[in-house]
mmCIF file of C-alpha atoms and ligand atoms in Angstrom:
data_model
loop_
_atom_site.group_PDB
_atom_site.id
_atom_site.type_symbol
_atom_site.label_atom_id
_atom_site.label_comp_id
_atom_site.label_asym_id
_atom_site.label_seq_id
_atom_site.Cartn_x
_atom_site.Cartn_y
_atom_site.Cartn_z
ATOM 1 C CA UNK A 1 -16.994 8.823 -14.629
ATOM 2 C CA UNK A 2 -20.306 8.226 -13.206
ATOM 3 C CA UNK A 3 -20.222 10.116 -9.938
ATOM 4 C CA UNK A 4 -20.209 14.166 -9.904
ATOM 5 C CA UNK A 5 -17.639 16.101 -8.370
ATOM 6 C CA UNK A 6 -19.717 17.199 -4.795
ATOM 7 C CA UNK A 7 -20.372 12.578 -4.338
ATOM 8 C CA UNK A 8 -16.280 12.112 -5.091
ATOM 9 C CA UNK A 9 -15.575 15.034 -2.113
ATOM 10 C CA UNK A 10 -18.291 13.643 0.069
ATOM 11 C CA UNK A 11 -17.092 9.702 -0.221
ATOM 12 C CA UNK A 12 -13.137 11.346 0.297
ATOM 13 C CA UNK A 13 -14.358 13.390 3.591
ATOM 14 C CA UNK A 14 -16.120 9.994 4.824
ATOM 15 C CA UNK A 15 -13.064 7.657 4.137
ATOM 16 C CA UNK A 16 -10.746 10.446 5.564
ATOM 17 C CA UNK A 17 -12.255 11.017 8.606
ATOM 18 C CA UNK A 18 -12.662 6.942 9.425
ATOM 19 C CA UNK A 19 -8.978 7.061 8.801
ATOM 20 C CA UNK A 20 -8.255 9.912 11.209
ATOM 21 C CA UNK A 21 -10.548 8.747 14.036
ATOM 22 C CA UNK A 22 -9.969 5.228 13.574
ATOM 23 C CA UNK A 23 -13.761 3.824 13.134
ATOM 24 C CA UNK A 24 -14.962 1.688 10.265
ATOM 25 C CA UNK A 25 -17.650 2.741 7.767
ATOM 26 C CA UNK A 26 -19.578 0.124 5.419
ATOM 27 C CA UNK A 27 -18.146 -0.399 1.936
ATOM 28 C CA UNK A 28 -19.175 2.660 -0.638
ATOM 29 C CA UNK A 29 -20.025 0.754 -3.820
ATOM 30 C CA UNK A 30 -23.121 -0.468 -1.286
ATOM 31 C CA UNK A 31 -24.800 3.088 -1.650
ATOM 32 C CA UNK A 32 -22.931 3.799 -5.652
ATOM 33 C CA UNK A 33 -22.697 0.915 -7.491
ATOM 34 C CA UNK A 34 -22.610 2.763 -10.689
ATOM 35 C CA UNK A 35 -19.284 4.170 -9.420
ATOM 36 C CA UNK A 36 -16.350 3.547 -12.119
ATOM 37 C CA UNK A 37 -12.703 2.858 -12.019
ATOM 38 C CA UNK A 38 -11.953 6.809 -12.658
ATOM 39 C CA UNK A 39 -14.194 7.023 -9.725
ATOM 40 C CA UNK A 40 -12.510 5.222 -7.024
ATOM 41 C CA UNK A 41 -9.303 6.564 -8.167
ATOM 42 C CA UNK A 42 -10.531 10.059 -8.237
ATOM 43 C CA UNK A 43 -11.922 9.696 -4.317
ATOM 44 C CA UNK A 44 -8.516 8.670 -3.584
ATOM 45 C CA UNK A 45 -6.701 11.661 -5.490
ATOM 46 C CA UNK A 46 -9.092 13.922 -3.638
ATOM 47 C CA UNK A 47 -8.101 12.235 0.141
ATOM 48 C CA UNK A 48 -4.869 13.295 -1.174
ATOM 49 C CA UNK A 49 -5.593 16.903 -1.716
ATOM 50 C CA UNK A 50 -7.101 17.041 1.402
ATOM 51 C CA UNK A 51 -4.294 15.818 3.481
ATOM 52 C CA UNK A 52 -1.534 17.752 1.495
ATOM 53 C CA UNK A 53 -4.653 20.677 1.968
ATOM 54 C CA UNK A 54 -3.506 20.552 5.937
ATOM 55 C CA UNK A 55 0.528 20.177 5.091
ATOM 56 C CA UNK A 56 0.913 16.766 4.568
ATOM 57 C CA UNK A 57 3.900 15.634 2.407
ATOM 58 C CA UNK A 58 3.575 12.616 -0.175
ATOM 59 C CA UNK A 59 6.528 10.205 0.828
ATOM 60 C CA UNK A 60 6.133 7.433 -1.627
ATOM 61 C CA UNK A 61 3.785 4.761 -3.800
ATOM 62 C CA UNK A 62 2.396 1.827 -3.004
ATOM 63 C CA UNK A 63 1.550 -1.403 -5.108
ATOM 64 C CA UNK A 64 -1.086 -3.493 -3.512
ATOM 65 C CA UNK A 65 -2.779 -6.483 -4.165
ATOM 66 C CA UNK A 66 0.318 -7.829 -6.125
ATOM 67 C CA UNK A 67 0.867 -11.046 -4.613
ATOM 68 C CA UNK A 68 -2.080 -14.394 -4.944
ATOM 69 C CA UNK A 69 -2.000 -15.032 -1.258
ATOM 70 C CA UNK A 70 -3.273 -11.369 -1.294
ATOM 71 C CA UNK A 71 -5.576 -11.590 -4.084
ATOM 72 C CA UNK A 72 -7.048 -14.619 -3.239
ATOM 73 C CA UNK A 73 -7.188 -13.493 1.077
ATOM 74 C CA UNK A 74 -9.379 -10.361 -0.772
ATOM 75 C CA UNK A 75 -11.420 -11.617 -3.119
ATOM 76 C CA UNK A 76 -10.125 -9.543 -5.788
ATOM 77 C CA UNK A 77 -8.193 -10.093 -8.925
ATOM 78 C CA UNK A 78 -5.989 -7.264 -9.783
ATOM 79 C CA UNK A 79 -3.518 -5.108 -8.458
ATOM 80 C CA UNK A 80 -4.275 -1.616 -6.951
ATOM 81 C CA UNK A 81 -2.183 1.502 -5.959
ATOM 82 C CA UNK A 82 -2.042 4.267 -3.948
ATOM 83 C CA UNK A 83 0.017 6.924 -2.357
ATOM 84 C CA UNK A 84 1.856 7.118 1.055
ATOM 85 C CA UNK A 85 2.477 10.311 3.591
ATOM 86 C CA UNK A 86 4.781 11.343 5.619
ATOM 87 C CA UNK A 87 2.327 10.777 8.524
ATOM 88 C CA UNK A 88 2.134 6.882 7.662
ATOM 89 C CA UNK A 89 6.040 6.741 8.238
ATOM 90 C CA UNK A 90 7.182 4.751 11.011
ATOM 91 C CA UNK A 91 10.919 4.624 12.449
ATOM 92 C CA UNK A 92 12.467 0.873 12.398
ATOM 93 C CA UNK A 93 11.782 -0.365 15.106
ATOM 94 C CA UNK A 94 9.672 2.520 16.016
ATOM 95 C CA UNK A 95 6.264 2.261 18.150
ATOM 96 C CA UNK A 96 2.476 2.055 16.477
ATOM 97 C CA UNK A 97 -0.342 2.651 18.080
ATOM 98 C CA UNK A 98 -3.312 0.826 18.117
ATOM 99 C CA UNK A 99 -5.749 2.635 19.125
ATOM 100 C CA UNK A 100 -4.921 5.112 16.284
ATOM 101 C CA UNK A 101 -5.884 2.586 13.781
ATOM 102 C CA UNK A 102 -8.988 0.133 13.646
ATOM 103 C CA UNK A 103 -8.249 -3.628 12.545
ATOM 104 C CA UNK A 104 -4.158 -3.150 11.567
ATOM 105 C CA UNK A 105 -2.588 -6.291 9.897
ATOM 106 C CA UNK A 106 0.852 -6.507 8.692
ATOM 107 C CA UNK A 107 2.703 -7.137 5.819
ATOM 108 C CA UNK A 108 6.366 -8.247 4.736
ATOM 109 C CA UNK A 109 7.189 -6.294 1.175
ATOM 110 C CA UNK A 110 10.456 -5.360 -1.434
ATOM 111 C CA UNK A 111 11.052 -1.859 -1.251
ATOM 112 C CA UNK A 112 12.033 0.154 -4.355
ATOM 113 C CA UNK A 113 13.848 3.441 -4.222
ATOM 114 C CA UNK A 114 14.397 4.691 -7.806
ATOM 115 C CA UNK A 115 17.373 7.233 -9.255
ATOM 116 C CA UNK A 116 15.533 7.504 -12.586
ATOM 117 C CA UNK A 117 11.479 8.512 -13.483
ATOM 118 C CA UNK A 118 9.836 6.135 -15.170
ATOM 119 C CA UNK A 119 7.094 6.191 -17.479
ATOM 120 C CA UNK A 120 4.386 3.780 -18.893
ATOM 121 C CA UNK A 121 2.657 2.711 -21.396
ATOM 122 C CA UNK A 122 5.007 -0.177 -22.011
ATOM 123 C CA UNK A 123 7.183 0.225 -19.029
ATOM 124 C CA UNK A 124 8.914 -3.801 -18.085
ATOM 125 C CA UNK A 125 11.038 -5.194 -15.354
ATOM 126 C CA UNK A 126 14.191 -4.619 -17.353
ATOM 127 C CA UNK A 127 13.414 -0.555 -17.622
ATOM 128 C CA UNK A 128 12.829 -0.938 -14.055
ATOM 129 C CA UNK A 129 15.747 -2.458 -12.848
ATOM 130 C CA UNK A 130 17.561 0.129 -14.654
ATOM 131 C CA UNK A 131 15.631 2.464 -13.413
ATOM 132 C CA UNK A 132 16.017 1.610 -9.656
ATOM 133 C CA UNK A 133 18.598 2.929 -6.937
ATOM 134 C CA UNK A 134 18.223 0.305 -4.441
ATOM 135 C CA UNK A 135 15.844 -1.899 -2.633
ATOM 136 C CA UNK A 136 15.100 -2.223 1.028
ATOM 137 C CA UNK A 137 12.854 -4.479 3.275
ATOM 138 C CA UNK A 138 9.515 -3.131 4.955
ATOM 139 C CA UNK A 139 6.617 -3.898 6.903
ATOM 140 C CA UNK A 140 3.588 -2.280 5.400
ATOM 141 C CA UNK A 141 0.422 -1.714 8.001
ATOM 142 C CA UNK A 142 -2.496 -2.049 6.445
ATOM 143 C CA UNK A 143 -5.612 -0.346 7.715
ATOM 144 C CA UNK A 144 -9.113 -1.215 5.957
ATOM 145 C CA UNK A 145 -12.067 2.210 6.416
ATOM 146 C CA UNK A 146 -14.109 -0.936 5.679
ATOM 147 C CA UNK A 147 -16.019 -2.920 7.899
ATOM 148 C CA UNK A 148 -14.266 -6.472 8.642
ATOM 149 C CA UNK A 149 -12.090 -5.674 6.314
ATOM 150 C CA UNK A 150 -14.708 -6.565 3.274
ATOM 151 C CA UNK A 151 -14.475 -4.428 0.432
ATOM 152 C CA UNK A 152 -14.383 -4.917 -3.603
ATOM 153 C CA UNK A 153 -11.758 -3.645 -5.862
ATOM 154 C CA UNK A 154 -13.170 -0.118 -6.238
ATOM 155 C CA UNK A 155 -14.091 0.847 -2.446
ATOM 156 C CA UNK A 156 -10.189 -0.464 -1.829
ATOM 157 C CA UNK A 157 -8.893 1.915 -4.382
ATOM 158 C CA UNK A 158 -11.155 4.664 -3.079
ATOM 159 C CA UNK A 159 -9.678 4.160 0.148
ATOM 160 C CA UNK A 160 -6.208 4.639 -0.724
ATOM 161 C CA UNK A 161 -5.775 0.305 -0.675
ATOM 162 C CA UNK A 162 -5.874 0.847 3.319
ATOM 163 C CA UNK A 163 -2.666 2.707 3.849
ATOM 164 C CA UNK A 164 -1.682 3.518 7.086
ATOM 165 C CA UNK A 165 1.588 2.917 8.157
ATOM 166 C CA UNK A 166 5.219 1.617 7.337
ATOM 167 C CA UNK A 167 9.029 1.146 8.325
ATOM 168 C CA UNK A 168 11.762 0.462 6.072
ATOM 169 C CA UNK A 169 15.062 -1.008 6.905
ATOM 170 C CA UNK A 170 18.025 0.138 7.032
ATOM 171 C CA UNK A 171 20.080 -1.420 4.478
ATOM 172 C CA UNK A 172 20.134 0.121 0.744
ATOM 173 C CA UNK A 173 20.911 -2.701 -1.481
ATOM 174 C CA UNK A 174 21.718 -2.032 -4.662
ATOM 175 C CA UNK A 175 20.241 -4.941 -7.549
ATOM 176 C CA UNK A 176 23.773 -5.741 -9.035
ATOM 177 C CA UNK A 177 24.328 -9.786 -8.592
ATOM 178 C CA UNK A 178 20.391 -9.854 -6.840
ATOM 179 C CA UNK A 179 17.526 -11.557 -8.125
ATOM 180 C CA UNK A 180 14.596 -10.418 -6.564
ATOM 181 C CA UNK A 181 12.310 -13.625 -7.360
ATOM 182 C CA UNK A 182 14.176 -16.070 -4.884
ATOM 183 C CA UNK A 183 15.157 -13.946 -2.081
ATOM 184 C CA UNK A 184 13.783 -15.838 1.195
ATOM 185 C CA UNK A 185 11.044 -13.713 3.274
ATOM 186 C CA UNK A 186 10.549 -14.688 6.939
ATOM 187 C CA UNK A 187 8.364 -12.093 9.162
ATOM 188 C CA UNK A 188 7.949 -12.849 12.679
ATOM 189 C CA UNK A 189 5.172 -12.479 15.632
ATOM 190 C CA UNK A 190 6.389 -12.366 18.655
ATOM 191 C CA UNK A 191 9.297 -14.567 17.782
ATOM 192 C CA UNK A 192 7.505 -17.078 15.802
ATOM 193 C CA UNK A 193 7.610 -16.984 11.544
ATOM 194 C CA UNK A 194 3.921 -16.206 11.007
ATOM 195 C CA UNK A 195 4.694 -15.459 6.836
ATOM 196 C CA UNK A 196 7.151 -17.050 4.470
ATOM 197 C CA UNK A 197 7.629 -16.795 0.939
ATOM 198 C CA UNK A 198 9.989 -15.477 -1.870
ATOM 199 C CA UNK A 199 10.101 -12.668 -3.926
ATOM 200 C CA UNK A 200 8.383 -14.181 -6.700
ATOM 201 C CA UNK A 201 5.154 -14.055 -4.877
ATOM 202 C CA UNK A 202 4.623 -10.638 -6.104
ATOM 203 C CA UNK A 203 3.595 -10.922 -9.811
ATOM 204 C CA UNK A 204 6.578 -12.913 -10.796
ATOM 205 C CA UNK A 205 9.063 -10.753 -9.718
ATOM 206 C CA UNK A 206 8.238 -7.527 -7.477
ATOM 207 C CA UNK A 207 9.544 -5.500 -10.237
ATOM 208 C CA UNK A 208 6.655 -6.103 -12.775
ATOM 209 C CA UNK A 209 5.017 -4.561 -9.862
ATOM 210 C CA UNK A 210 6.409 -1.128 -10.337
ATOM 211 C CA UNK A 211 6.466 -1.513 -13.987
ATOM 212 C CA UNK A 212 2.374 -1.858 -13.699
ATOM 213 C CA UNK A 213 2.655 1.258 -11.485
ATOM 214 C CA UNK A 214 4.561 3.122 -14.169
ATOM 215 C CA UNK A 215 1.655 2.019 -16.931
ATOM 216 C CA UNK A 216 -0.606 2.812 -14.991
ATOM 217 C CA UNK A 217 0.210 6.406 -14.134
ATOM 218 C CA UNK A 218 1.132 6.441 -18.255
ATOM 219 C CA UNK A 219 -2.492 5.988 -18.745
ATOM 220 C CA UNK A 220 -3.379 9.137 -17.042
ATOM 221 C CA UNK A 221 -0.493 11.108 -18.317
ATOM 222 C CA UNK A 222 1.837 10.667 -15.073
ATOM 223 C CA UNK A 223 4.860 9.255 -14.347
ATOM 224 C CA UNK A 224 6.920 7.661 -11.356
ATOM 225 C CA UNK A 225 9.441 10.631 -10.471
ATOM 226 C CA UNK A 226 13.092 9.686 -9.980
ATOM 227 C CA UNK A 227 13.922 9.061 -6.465
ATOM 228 C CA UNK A 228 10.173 7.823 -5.286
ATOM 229 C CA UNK A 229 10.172 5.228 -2.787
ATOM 230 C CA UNK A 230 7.759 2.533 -3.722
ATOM 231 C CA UNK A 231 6.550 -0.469 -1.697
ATOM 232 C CA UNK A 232 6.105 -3.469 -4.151
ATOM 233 C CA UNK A 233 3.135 -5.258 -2.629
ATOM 234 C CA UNK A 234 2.642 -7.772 0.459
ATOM 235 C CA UNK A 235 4.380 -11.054 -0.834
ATOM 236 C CA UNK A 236 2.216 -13.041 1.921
ATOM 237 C CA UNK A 237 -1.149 -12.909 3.173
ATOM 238 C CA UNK A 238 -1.443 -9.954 5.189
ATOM 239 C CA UNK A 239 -1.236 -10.529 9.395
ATOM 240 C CA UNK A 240 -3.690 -9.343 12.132
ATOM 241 C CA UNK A 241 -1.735 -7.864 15.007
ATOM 242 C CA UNK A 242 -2.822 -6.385 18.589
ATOM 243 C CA UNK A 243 -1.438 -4.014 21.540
ATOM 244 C CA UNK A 244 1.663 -5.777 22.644
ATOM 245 C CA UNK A 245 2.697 -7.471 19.349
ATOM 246 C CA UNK A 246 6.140 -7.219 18.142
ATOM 247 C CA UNK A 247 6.398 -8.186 14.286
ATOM 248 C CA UNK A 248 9.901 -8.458 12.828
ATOM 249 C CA UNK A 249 11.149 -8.876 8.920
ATOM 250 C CA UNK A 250 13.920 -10.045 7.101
ATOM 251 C CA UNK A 251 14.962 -11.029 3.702
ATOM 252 C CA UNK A 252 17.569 -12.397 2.553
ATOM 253 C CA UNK A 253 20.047 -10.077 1.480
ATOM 254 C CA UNK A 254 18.449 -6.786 2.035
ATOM 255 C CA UNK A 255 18.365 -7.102 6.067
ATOM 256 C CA UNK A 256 15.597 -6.726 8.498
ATOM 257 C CA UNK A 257 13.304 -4.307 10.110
ATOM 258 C CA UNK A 258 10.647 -4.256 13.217
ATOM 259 C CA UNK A 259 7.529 -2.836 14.573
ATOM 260 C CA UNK A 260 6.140 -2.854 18.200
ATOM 261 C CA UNK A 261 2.250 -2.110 18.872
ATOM 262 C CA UNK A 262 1.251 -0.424 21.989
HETATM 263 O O1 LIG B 1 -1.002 -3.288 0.451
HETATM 264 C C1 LIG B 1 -1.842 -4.111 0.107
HETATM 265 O O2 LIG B 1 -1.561 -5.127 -0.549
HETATM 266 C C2 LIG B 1 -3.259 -3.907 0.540
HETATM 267 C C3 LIG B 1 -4.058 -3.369 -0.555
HETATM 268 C C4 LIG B 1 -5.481 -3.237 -0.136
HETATM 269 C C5 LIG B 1 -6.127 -4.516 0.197
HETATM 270 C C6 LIG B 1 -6.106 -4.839 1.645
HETATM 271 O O3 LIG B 1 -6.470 -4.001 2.469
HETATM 272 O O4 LIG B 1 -5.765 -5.972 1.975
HETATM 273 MG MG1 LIG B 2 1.003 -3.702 1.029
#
């Protein structure tokens, strides 16, 4: 690690608060460009502590970055993760509102719920298909601290990859008889499809998402608990939306679910 312990609680407080008062701030490799992987992933663990600090509750993972729509909309070339709270949570069909949040776009993604803990190194999609309960559509709302949205890898993962809000669907579908790589994915603005794509957008199939999860969190000694929710990554490009937008999902199979924005 290349940044001490007082920089990492500093470049937390300054992400945290653009998050809670909804303002941008300019990326944070511009002012530590020696910072490291460990780094950015240790700012993030720390916005963590502070929000579980004030009684927040973790609700779930997140894989983002997964799909090359999103890669290449970035600038980036490899995934990222993060974690999501219970104040991100969003009921279907539930309200958001925008003046909570500072340039929100949208994105259609395969839900995982799991009934077994997995564990990397050398997690695959097989050990996560057996690992996994069932699988659910949701809109992910993605929030960039960064200005215009223009970050690099590290200031993303420092920033939790711009979590902010979500809503899952209803439906629980378990995998038997589903492959996850051609289900159809159709999400909606105001009644017109704004996104389309399949499954196999996200890394080949959205499971080899979770399996990088579960390697990932090997590397550093953790491991995916049974019964984590888990969003899988944006299969499209992610959407802008505004005060008065109503976005709706659905893929094939696992049903649909809807925001509004007020
Ligand atoms: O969930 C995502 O794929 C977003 C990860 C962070 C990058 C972004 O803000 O677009
Ligand atoms: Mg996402």
């Amino acid at each position: 690690m290349k940044l001490n312990q007082n920089t990492i609680a500093g470049l937390a407080e300054l992400l945290e608060t653009a998050e809670l008062q909804a303002h941008d701030v300019v990326k944070i490799t511009d002012a530590h460009p020696e910072m490291d992987w460990d780094d950015a992933y240790a700012i993030q663990a720390e916005i963590l502590r502070r929000k579980l600090a004030r009684g927040n509750r973790v609700v779930g993972l997140k894989c983002g970055l997964t799909s090359r729509a999103k890669m290449k909309q970035m600038g980036v070339d490899t995934p990222c993760f993060g974690f999501l709270v219970d104040t991100f949570t969003v009921a279907d069909g539930g309200e958001v509102k925008i003046k909570e949040l500072i340039h929100p776009k949208v994105e259609p993604e395969i839900v995982f719920v799991l009934k077994q803990a997995l564990r990397g190194p050398g997690c695959h999609v097989g050990a996560v298909l057996a690992a996994t309960d069932f699988v659910m559509p949701g809109i992910e709302v993605i929030d960039s601290r960064y200005r215009d949205f223009k970050f690099d890898l590290k200031s993303v993962i420092a920033d939790n990859c711009s979590s902010s809000r979500y809503a899952l669907g209803g439906m629980a579908v378990p995998l038997a008889g589903l492959d996850l790589r051609t289900l159809g994915v159709v999400m909606e603005k105001n009644g017109q499809p704004v996104a389309i794509g399949a499954g196999a957008a996200v890394l080949g199939h959205p499971a080899a998402a979770i399996a990088m999860l579960a390697n990932h969190l090997g590397a550093r000694d953790q491991e995916i608990p049974a019964g984590t929710m888990i969003l899988s990554g944006g299969v499209t490009e992610a959407v802008a939306v505004a005060a008065g937008d109503h976005v709706s999902l659905r893929i094939q199979s696992l049903g649909g679910v809807s925001l509004k924005f007020i």
